[in-house]
Amino acid sequence: MDWAVKLLRRLPAETAHRATINILRLAGPILNAPSSGDTRLAIDVLGRSFPNPIGLAAGFDKDAEVPDAMLKLGFGFVECGTVTPLPQEGNIGPRLFRLPEDRAVINRMGFNNHGMEAAAGRLAARRRFGIVGINIGANKHSADRIDDYRRAFVRLASLADYIAVNVSSPNTPGLRALQNRDGLERLLGVLTDERSRLGLKTPLLLKIAPDLEAVGIDDVTSVALTFPLQGLIATNTTTERPGTLRDRNARETGGLSGAPLFRRSTDVLRALRERVGDKLVLVGAGGVGSGADAYAKIRAGASLVQLYTALALEGPGLIARIKRELLALLLADGFADIGAAVGADLRS
Ligand SMILES: Cc1cc2nc3c(=O)[nH]c(=O)nc-3n(C[C@H](O)[C@H](O)[C@H](O)COP(=O)(O)O)c2cc1C
């Protein structure tokens, strides 16, 4: 596996990503299903039993091509997408940049995806096992963005274990405005109404940006608590550029992910936990590359954790290592299981 990761690293970032998806499509069916793993890493939230709390974040498998292969590699859950109603090309390349010196990535992909019909076809054809969420968004040139979310929700909700509503990508101009109080009220009103009209129970989670100020966080949490929403994902990539970045790609436009995002995204997560307590399930994403990082997110309030950038930089050996380290940290602090550690920092 190591040699393959080294070889892929020599390719331009997006070419390497496409090659990885193709390899996984071929290898996926012959990979063995994972053993159930240590039960102390399991957690029951969102009406599901997650075998472990380490998930694959959105953006890796935008078109739901390889969710089963990723589950077999050991992830506790996989989030596909972002999927938009219509297929779209995304931005002109190059649009994906590695910053190895900073253990980071910058992307300005712009929701390149095959559209909801293609994703729905693939998801309907799979034999359902494991936990697969679908992340939905709006087309760049849509005249009615809220209706785009509605259409994607209607098409995909019955095929997903949860739906993540992405209002935080920095690469679709104006999209983040939907995090404002007015926009959020309309969007969540439409989606929760549609869910009850369809008689579905699919959990709804809102994915937010790390660049929200305290007022923005207050708005998001107060609106989120007035609707029958199940969770928040904190966070997407950042448009900020911490002064510590050293890599020559640091000035590229787009969303920064990976190690330099860890602190800010964890601060946002903790601020959410302070405001919502255990009324909503929190999913922590941003700069997770070790068991200690995942554990810090859990102690700050996350029941589930997601990662993408560290996987792209290090390869799939990372998944087992994170789970091993996480379990050791949990036991060293005397917690019986993950659930007992969620939000521990806010109690002490
Ligand atoms: C290349 C790339 C593409 C991404 N695409 C999406 C996307 O389509 N939808 C989304 O909600 N987040 C997307 N993300 C954000 C990730 O899901 C995640 O929130 C963020 O990268 C922070 O986690 P990380 O530091 O572990 O990568 C993308 C991230 C990267 C690096």
PDB file of N, CA, C and O in Angstrom, residues 105-162:
ATOM      1  N   VAL A 105      -4.177  21.231   2.524  1.00  0.00           N
ATOM      2  CA  VAL A 105      -4.608  21.255   1.122  1.00  0.00           C
ATOM      3  C   VAL A 105      -5.404  22.544   0.919  1.00  0.00           C
ATOM      4  O   VAL A 105      -6.057  23.018   1.853  1.00  0.00           O
ATOM      5  N   ILE A 106      -5.315  23.109  -0.281  1.00  0.00           N
ATOM      6  CA  ILE A 106      -6.246  24.185  -0.654  1.00  0.00           C
ATOM      7  C   ILE A 106      -7.021  23.693  -1.864  1.00  0.00           C
ATOM      8  O   ILE A 106      -6.433  23.151  -2.807  1.00  0.00           O
ATOM      9  N   ASN A 107      -8.362  23.841  -1.823  1.00  0.00           N
ATOM     10  CA  ASN A 107      -9.143  23.459  -3.002  1.00  0.00           C
ATOM     11  C   ASN A 107     -10.132  24.544  -3.362  1.00  0.00           C
ATOM     12  O   ASN A 107     -10.648  25.261  -2.506  1.00  0.00           O
ATOM     13  N   ARG A 108     -10.333  24.679  -4.676  1.00  0.00           N
ATOM     14  CA  ARG A 108     -11.415  25.526  -5.181  1.00  0.00           C
ATOM     15  C   ARG A 108     -12.164  24.738  -6.261  1.00  0.00           C
ATOM     16  O   ARG A 108     -12.331  25.195  -7.392  1.00  0.00           O
ATOM     17  N   MET A 109     -12.556  23.517  -5.893  1.00  0.00           N
ATOM     18  CA  MET A 109     -13.185  22.611  -6.856  1.00  0.00           C
ATOM     19  C   MET A 109     -14.492  23.199  -7.399  1.00  0.00           C
ATOM     20  O   MET A 109     -14.753  23.137  -8.603  1.00  0.00           O
ATOM     21  N   GLY A 110     -15.329  23.734  -6.514  1.00  0.00           N
ATOM     22  CA  GLY A 110     -16.579  24.357  -6.972  1.00  0.00           C
ATOM     23  C   GLY A 110     -17.688  23.345  -7.265  1.00  0.00           C
ATOM     24  O   GLY A 110     -18.406  23.464  -8.267  1.00  0.00           O
ATOM     25  N   PHE A 111     -17.838  22.348  -6.391  1.00  0.00           N
ATOM     26  CA  PHE A 111     -18.942  21.378  -6.511  1.00  0.00           C
ATOM     27  C   PHE A 111     -18.964  20.681  -7.875  1.00  0.00           C
ATOM     28  O   PHE A 111     -20.012  20.552  -8.506  1.00  0.00           O
ATOM     29  N   ASN A 112     -17.813  20.257  -8.365  1.00  0.00           N
ATOM     30  CA  ASN A 112     -17.820  19.389  -9.553  1.00  0.00           C
ATOM     31  C   ASN A 112     -18.494  18.079  -9.163  1.00  0.00           C
ATOM     32  O   ASN A 112     -18.104  17.466  -8.159  1.00  0.00           O
ATOM     33  N   ASN A 113     -19.532  17.691  -9.862  1.00  0.00           N
ATOM     34  CA  ASN A 113     -20.192  16.412  -9.554  1.00  0.00           C
ATOM     35  C   ASN A 113     -21.122  16.018 -10.681  1.00  0.00           C
ATOM     36  O   ASN A 113     -21.491  16.837 -11.519  1.00  0.00           O
ATOM     37  N   HIS A 114     -21.490  14.735 -10.682  1.00  0.00           N
ATOM     38  CA  HIS A 114     -22.308  14.191 -11.777  1.00  0.00           C
ATOM     39  C   HIS A 114     -23.804  14.447 -11.602  1.00  0.00           C
ATOM     40  O   HIS A 114     -24.603  13.989 -12.410  1.00  0.00           O
ATOM     41  N   GLY A 115     -24.185  15.123 -10.521  1.00  0.00           N
ATOM     42  CA  GLY A 115     -25.596  15.436 -10.303  1.00  0.00           C
ATOM     43  C   GLY A 115     -26.341  14.354  -9.535  1.00  0.00           C
ATOM     44  O   GLY A 115     -25.879  13.225  -9.388  1.00  0.00           O
ATOM     45  N   MET A 116     -27.537  14.730  -9.063  1.00  0.00           N
ATOM     46  CA  MET A 116     -28.245  13.846  -8.119  1.00  0.00           C
ATOM     47  C   MET A 116     -28.763  12.557  -8.764  1.00  0.00           C
ATOM     48  O   MET A 116     -28.862  11.536  -8.091  1.00  0.00           O
ATOM     49  N   GLU A 117     -29.078  12.592 -10.063  1.00  0.00           N
ATOM     50  CA  GLU A 117     -29.594  11.353 -10.667  1.00  0.00           C
ATOM     51  C   GLU A 117     -28.517  10.276 -10.696  1.00  0.00           C
ATOM     52  O   GLU A 117     -28.785   9.106 -10.401  1.00  0.00           O
ATOM     53  N   ALA A 118     -27.296  10.686 -11.052  1.00  0.00           N
ATOM     54  CA  ALA A 118     -26.190   9.714 -11.090  1.00  0.00           C
ATOM     55  C   ALA A 118     -25.910   9.162  -9.692  1.00  0.00           C
ATOM     56  O   ALA A 118     -25.757   7.946  -9.505  1.00  0.00           O
ATOM     57  N   ALA A 119     -25.886  10.056  -8.698  1.00  0.00           N
ATOM     58  CA  ALA A 119     -25.615   9.599  -7.323  1.00  0.00           C
ATOM     59  C   ALA A 119     -26.737   8.674  -6.852  1.00  0.00           C
ATOM     60  O   ALA A 119     -26.474   7.617  -6.253  1.00  0.00           O
ATOM     61  N   ALA A 120     -27.975   9.060  -7.140  1.00  0.00           N
ATOM     62  CA  ALA A 120     -29.119   8.246  -6.699  1.00  0.00           C
ATOM     63  C   ALA A 120     -29.052   6.856  -7.328  1.00  0.00           C
ATOM     64  O   ALA A 120     -29.311   5.849  -6.659  1.00  0.00           O
ATOM     65  N   GLY A 121     -28.692   6.798  -8.609  1.00  0.00           N
ATOM     66  CA  GLY A 121     -28.596   5.506  -9.294  1.00  0.00           C
ATOM     67  C   GLY A 121     -27.581   4.602  -8.610  1.00  0.00           C
ATOM     68  O   GLY A 121     -27.840   3.422  -8.354  1.00  0.00           O
ATOM     69  N   ARG A 122     -26.421   5.174  -8.285  1.00  0.00           N
ATOM     70  CA  ARG A 122     -25.374   4.364  -7.648  1.00  0.00           C
ATOM     71  C   ARG A 122     -25.790   3.919  -6.246  1.00  0.00           C
ATOM     72  O   ARG A 122     -25.576   2.779  -5.847  1.00  0.00           O
ATOM     73  N   LEU A 123     -26.394   4.841  -5.508  1.00  0.00           N
ATOM     74  CA  LEU A 123     -26.756   4.497  -4.124  1.00  0.00           C
ATOM     75  C   LEU A 123     -27.873   3.461  -4.093  1.00  0.00           C
ATOM     76  O   LEU A 123     -27.882   2.570  -3.246  1.00  0.00           O
ATOM     77  N   ALA A 124     -28.792   3.560  -5.049  1.00  0.00           N
ATOM     78  CA  ALA A 124     -29.910   2.601  -5.077  1.00  0.00           C
ATOM     79  C   ALA A 124     -29.413   1.210  -5.453  1.00  0.00           C
ATOM     80  O   ALA A 124     -29.997   0.206  -5.057  1.00  0.00           O
ATOM     81  N   ALA A 125     -28.317   1.160  -6.226  1.00  0.00           N
ATOM     82  CA  ALA A 125     -27.822  -0.138  -6.714  1.00  0.00           C
ATOM     83  C   ALA A 125     -27.000  -0.874  -5.660  1.00  0.00           C
ATOM     84  O   ALA A 125     -26.751  -2.069  -5.788  1.00  0.00           O
ATOM     85  N   ARG A 126     -26.543  -0.160  -4.616  1.00  0.00           N
ATOM     86  CA  ARG A 126     -25.669  -0.841  -3.652  1.00  0.00           C
ATOM     87  C   ARG A 126     -26.487  -1.683  -2.668  1.00  0.00           C
ATOM     88  O   ARG A 126     -27.645  -1.384  -2.388  1.00  0.00           O
ATOM     89  N   ARG A 127     -25.831  -2.733  -2.187  1.00  0.00           N
ATOM     90  CA  ARG A 127     -26.438  -3.504  -1.116  1.00  0.00           C
ATOM     91  C   ARG A 127     -26.101  -2.738   0.155  1.00  0.00           C
ATOM     92  O   ARG A 127     -24.945  -2.528   0.477  1.00  0.00           O
ATOM     93  N   ARG A 128     -27.123  -2.244   0.828  1.00  0.00           N
ATOM     94  CA  ARG A 128     -26.833  -1.322   1.922  1.00  0.00           C
ATOM     95  C   ARG A 128     -26.175  -2.004   3.103  1.00  0.00           C
ATOM     96  O   ARG A 128     -26.687  -2.938   3.660  1.00  0.00           O
ATOM     97  N   PHE A 129     -24.976  -1.555   3.445  1.00  0.00           N
ATOM     98  CA  PHE A 129     -24.367  -1.917   4.720  1.00  0.00           C
ATOM     99  C   PHE A 129     -23.569  -0.707   5.175  1.00  0.00           C
ATOM    100  O   PHE A 129     -23.259   0.177   4.393  1.00  0.00           O
ATOM    101  N   GLY A 130     -23.256  -0.647   6.454  1.00  0.00           N
ATOM    102  CA  GLY A 130     -22.507   0.507   6.942  1.00  0.00           C
ATOM    103  C   GLY A 130     -23.361   1.759   6.910  1.00  0.00           C
ATOM    104  O   GLY A 130     -24.533   1.715   6.541  1.00  0.00           O
ATOM    105  N   ILE A 131     -22.758   2.866   7.287  1.00  0.00           N
ATOM    106  CA  ILE A 131     -23.512   4.116   7.409  1.00  0.00           C
ATOM    107  C   ILE A 131     -22.998   5.116   6.375  1.00  0.00           C
ATOM    108  O   ILE A 131     -21.822   5.468   6.362  1.00  0.00           O
ATOM    109  N   VAL A 132     -23.907   5.543   5.501  1.00  0.00           N
ATOM    110  CA  VAL A 132     -23.542   6.457   4.414  1.00  0.00           C
ATOM    111  C   VAL A 132     -24.445   7.684   4.453  1.00  0.00           C
ATOM    112  O   VAL A 132     -25.665   7.586   4.276  1.00  0.00           O
ATOM    113  N   GLY A 133     -23.836   8.826   4.698  1.00  0.00           N
ATOM    114  CA  GLY A 133     -24.560  10.093   4.638  1.00  0.00           C
ATOM    115  C   GLY A 133     -24.366  10.728   3.275  1.00  0.00           C
ATOM    116  O   GLY A 133     -23.406  10.406   2.569  1.00  0.00           O
ATOM    117  N   ILE A 134     -25.274  11.610   2.907  1.00  0.00           N
ATOM    118  CA  ILE A 134     -25.118  12.323   1.626  1.00  0.00           C
ATOM    119  C   ILE A 134     -25.187  13.819   1.889  1.00  0.00           C
ATOM    120  O   ILE A 134     -26.085  14.310   2.577  1.00  0.00           O
ATOM    121  N   ASN A 135     -24.201  14.495   1.324  1.00  0.00           N
ATOM    122  CA  ASN A 135     -24.061  15.932   1.502  1.00  0.00           C
ATOM    123  C   ASN A 135     -24.628  16.615   0.255  1.00  0.00           C
ATOM    124  O   ASN A 135     -24.274  16.259  -0.871  1.00  0.00           O
ATOM    125  N   ILE A 136     -25.550  17.550   0.467  1.00  0.00           N
ATOM    126  CA  ILE A 136     -26.227  18.181  -0.683  1.00  0.00           C
ATOM    127  C   ILE A 136     -25.899  19.674  -0.776  1.00  0.00           C
ATOM    128  O   ILE A 136     -25.608  20.325   0.228  1.00  0.00           O
ATOM    129  N   GLY A 137     -25.982  20.190  -2.013  1.00  0.00           N
ATOM    130  CA  GLY A 137     -25.694  21.599  -2.255  1.00  0.00           C
ATOM    131  C   GLY A 137     -26.504  22.130  -3.424  1.00  0.00           C
ATOM    132  O   GLY A 137     -27.362  21.430  -3.977  1.00  0.00           O
ATOM    133  N   ALA A 138     -26.219  23.372  -3.785  1.00  0.00           N
ATOM    134  CA  ALA A 138     -26.947  24.041  -4.868  1.00  0.00           C
ATOM    135  C   ALA A 138     -26.040  24.204  -6.085  1.00  0.00           C
ATOM    136  O   ALA A 138     -24.825  24.361  -5.944  1.00  0.00           O
ATOM    137  N   ASN A 139     -26.658  24.177  -7.271  1.00  0.00           N
ATOM    138  CA  ASN A 139     -25.888  24.445  -8.490  1.00  0.00           C
ATOM    139  C   ASN A 139     -25.450  25.911  -8.534  1.00  0.00           C
ATOM    140  O   ASN A 139     -26.171  26.797  -8.067  1.00  0.00           O
ATOM    141  N   LYS A 140     -24.278  26.123  -9.142  1.00  0.00           N
ATOM    142  CA  LYS A 140     -23.708  27.476  -9.181  1.00  0.00           C
ATOM    143  C   LYS A 140     -24.664  28.486  -9.837  1.00  0.00           C
ATOM    144  O   LYS A 140     -24.828  29.596  -9.355  1.00  0.00           O
ATOM    145  N   HIS A 141     -25.286  28.087 -10.948  1.00  0.00           N
ATOM    146  CA  HIS A 141     -26.105  29.047 -11.686  1.00  0.00           C
ATOM    147  C   HIS A 141     -27.599  28.897 -11.418  1.00  0.00           C
ATOM    148  O   HIS A 141     -28.435  29.366 -12.197  1.00  0.00           O
ATOM    149  N   SER A 142     -27.930  28.271 -10.320  1.00  0.00           N
ATOM    150  CA  SER A 142     -29.347  28.078  -9.994  1.00  0.00           C
ATOM    151  C   SER A 142     -30.039  29.416  -9.725  1.00  0.00           C
ATOM    152  O   SER A 142     -29.479  30.303  -9.084  1.00  0.00           O
ATOM    153  N   ALA A 143     -31.294  29.533 -10.204  1.00  0.00           N
ATOM    154  CA  ALA A 143     -32.063  30.751  -9.948  1.00  0.00           C
ATOM    155  C   ALA A 143     -32.668  30.708  -8.548  1.00  0.00           C
ATOM    156  O   ALA A 143     -33.039  31.739  -7.987  1.00  0.00           O
ATOM    157  N   ASP A 144     -32.803  29.507  -7.978  1.00  0.00           N
ATOM    158  CA  ASP A 144     -33.423  29.370  -6.655  1.00  0.00           C
ATOM    159  C   ASP A 144     -32.645  28.316  -5.863  1.00  0.00           C
ATOM    160  O   ASP A 144     -32.907  27.111  -5.962  1.00  0.00           O
ATOM    161  N   ARG A 145     -31.680  28.796  -5.107  1.00  0.00           N
ATOM    162  CA  ARG A 145     -30.775  27.853  -4.432  1.00  0.00           C
ATOM    163  C   ARG A 145     -31.497  27.000  -3.400  1.00  0.00           C
ATOM    164  O   ARG A 145     -31.218  25.811  -3.259  1.00  0.00           O
ATOM    165  N   ILE A 146     -32.439  27.600  -2.684  1.00  0.00           N
ATOM    166  CA  ILE A 146     -33.143  26.816  -1.664  1.00  0.00           C
ATOM    167  C   ILE A 146     -33.912  25.676  -2.317  1.00  0.00           C
ATOM    168  O   ILE A 146     -33.964  24.557  -1.810  1.00  0.00           O
ATOM    169  N   ASP A 147     -34.467  25.949  -3.487  1.00  0.00           N
ATOM    170  CA  ASP A 147     -35.186  24.874  -4.177  1.00  0.00           C
ATOM    171  C   ASP A 147     -34.231  23.772  -4.643  1.00  0.00           C
ATOM    172  O   ASP A 147     -34.631  22.607  -4.737  1.00  0.00           O
ATOM    173  N   ASP A 148     -32.988  24.135  -4.926  1.00  0.00           N
ATOM    174  CA  ASP A 148     -31.990  23.104  -5.267  1.00  0.00           C
ATOM    175  C   ASP A 148     -31.789  22.146  -4.094  1.00  0.00           C
ATOM    176  O   ASP A 148     -31.725  20.923  -4.288  1.00  0.00           O
ATOM    177  N   TYR A 149     -31.647  22.698  -2.903  1.00  0.00           N
ATOM    178  CA  TYR A 149     -31.490  21.832  -1.724  1.00  0.00           C
ATOM    179  C   TYR A 149     -32.728  20.951  -1.563  1.00  0.00           C
ATOM    180  O   TYR A 149     -32.623  19.764  -1.247  1.00  0.00           O
ATOM    181  N   ARG A 150     -33.891  21.548  -1.782  1.00  0.00           N
ATOM    182  CA  ARG A 150     -35.127  20.779  -1.634  1.00  0.00           C
ATOM    183  C   ARG A 150     -35.159  19.605  -2.613  1.00  0.00           C
ATOM    184  O   ARG A 150     -35.453  18.461  -2.230  1.00  0.00           O
ATOM    185  N   ARG A 151     -34.817  19.896  -3.866  1.00  0.00           N
ATOM    186  CA  ARG A 151     -34.851  18.828  -4.877  1.00  0.00           C
ATOM    187  C   ARG A 151     -33.842  17.727  -4.561  1.00  0.00           C
ATOM    188  O   ARG A 151     -34.133  16.540  -4.688  1.00  0.00           O
ATOM    189  N   ALA A 152     -32.646  18.124  -4.180  1.00  0.00           N
ATOM    190  CA  ALA A 152     -31.620  17.116  -3.852  1.00  0.00           C
ATOM    191  C   ALA A 152     -32.067  16.296  -2.638  1.00  0.00           C
ATOM    192  O   ALA A 152     -31.887  15.069  -2.602  1.00  0.00           O
ATOM    193  N   PHE A 153     -32.677  16.976  -1.663  1.00  0.00           N
ATOM    194  CA  PHE A 153     -33.159  16.249  -0.482  1.00  0.00           C
ATOM    195  C   PHE A 153     -34.221  15.225  -0.873  1.00  0.00           C
ATOM    196  O   PHE A 153     -34.157  14.052  -0.476  1.00  0.00           O
ATOM    197  N   VAL A 154     -35.192  15.661  -1.674  1.00  0.00           N
ATOM    198  CA  VAL A 154     -36.295  14.772  -2.064  1.00  0.00           C
ATOM    199  C   VAL A 154     -35.749  13.544  -2.803  1.00  0.00           C
ATOM    200  O   VAL A 154     -36.173  12.419  -2.577  1.00  0.00           O
ATOM    201  N   ARG A 155     -34.751  13.773  -3.670  1.00  0.00           N
ATOM    202  CA  ARG A 155     -34.232  12.666  -4.482  1.00  0.00           C
ATOM    203  C   ARG A 155     -33.372  11.701  -3.670  1.00  0.00           C
ATOM    204  O   ARG A 155     -33.356  10.500  -3.932  1.00  0.00           O
ATOM    205  N   LEU A 156     -32.653  12.232  -2.676  1.00  0.00           N
ATOM    206  CA  LEU A 156     -31.599  11.417  -2.046  1.00  0.00           C
ATOM    207  C   LEU A 156     -31.901  10.961  -0.619  1.00  0.00           C
ATOM    208  O   LEU A 156     -31.276  10.011  -0.138  1.00  0.00           O
ATOM    209  N   ALA A 157     -32.867  11.592   0.041  1.00  0.00           N
ATOM    210  CA  ALA A 157     -33.038  11.332   1.482  1.00  0.00           C
ATOM    211  C   ALA A 157     -33.339   9.866   1.794  1.00  0.00           C
ATOM    212  O   ALA A 157     -32.863   9.333   2.797  1.00  0.00           O
ATOM    213  N   SER A 158     -34.123   9.217   0.933  1.00  0.00           N
ATOM    214  CA  SER A 158     -34.495   7.835   1.268  1.00  0.00           C
ATOM    215  C   SER A 158     -33.326   6.874   1.031  1.00  0.00           C
ATOM    216  O   SER A 158     -33.383   5.710   1.431  1.00  0.00           O
ATOM    217  N   LEU A 159     -32.262   7.364   0.374  1.00  0.00           N
ATOM    218  CA  LEU A 159     -31.111   6.501   0.071  1.00  0.00           C
ATOM    219  C   LEU A 159     -29.962   6.712   1.052  1.00  0.00           C
ATOM    220  O   LEU A 159     -28.903   6.101   0.913  1.00  0.00           O
ATOM    221  N   ALA A 160     -30.180   7.612   2.018  1.00  0.00           N
ATOM    222  CA  ALA A 160     -29.077   8.015   2.895  1.00  0.00           C
ATOM    223  C   ALA A 160     -29.380   7.704   4.351  1.00  0.00           C
ATOM    224  O   ALA A 160     -30.539   7.707   4.769  1.00  0.00           O
ATOM    225  N   ASP A 161     -28.326   7.487   5.148  1.00  0.00           N
ATOM    226  CA  ASP A 161     -28.513   7.344   6.597  1.00  0.00           C
ATOM    227  C   ASP A 161     -28.640   8.705   7.262  1.00  0.00           C
ATOM    228  O   ASP A 161     -29.139   8.813   8.375  1.00  0.00           O
ATOM    229  N   TYR A 162     -28.110   9.732   6.615  1.00  0.00           N
ATOM    230  CA  TYR A 162     -28.387  11.116   7.038  1.00  0.00           C
ATOM    231  C   TYR A 162     -28.111  12.031   5.853  1.00  0.00           C
ATOM    232  O   TYR A 162     -27.436  11.627   4.888  1.00  0.00           O
TER     233      TYR A 162
END
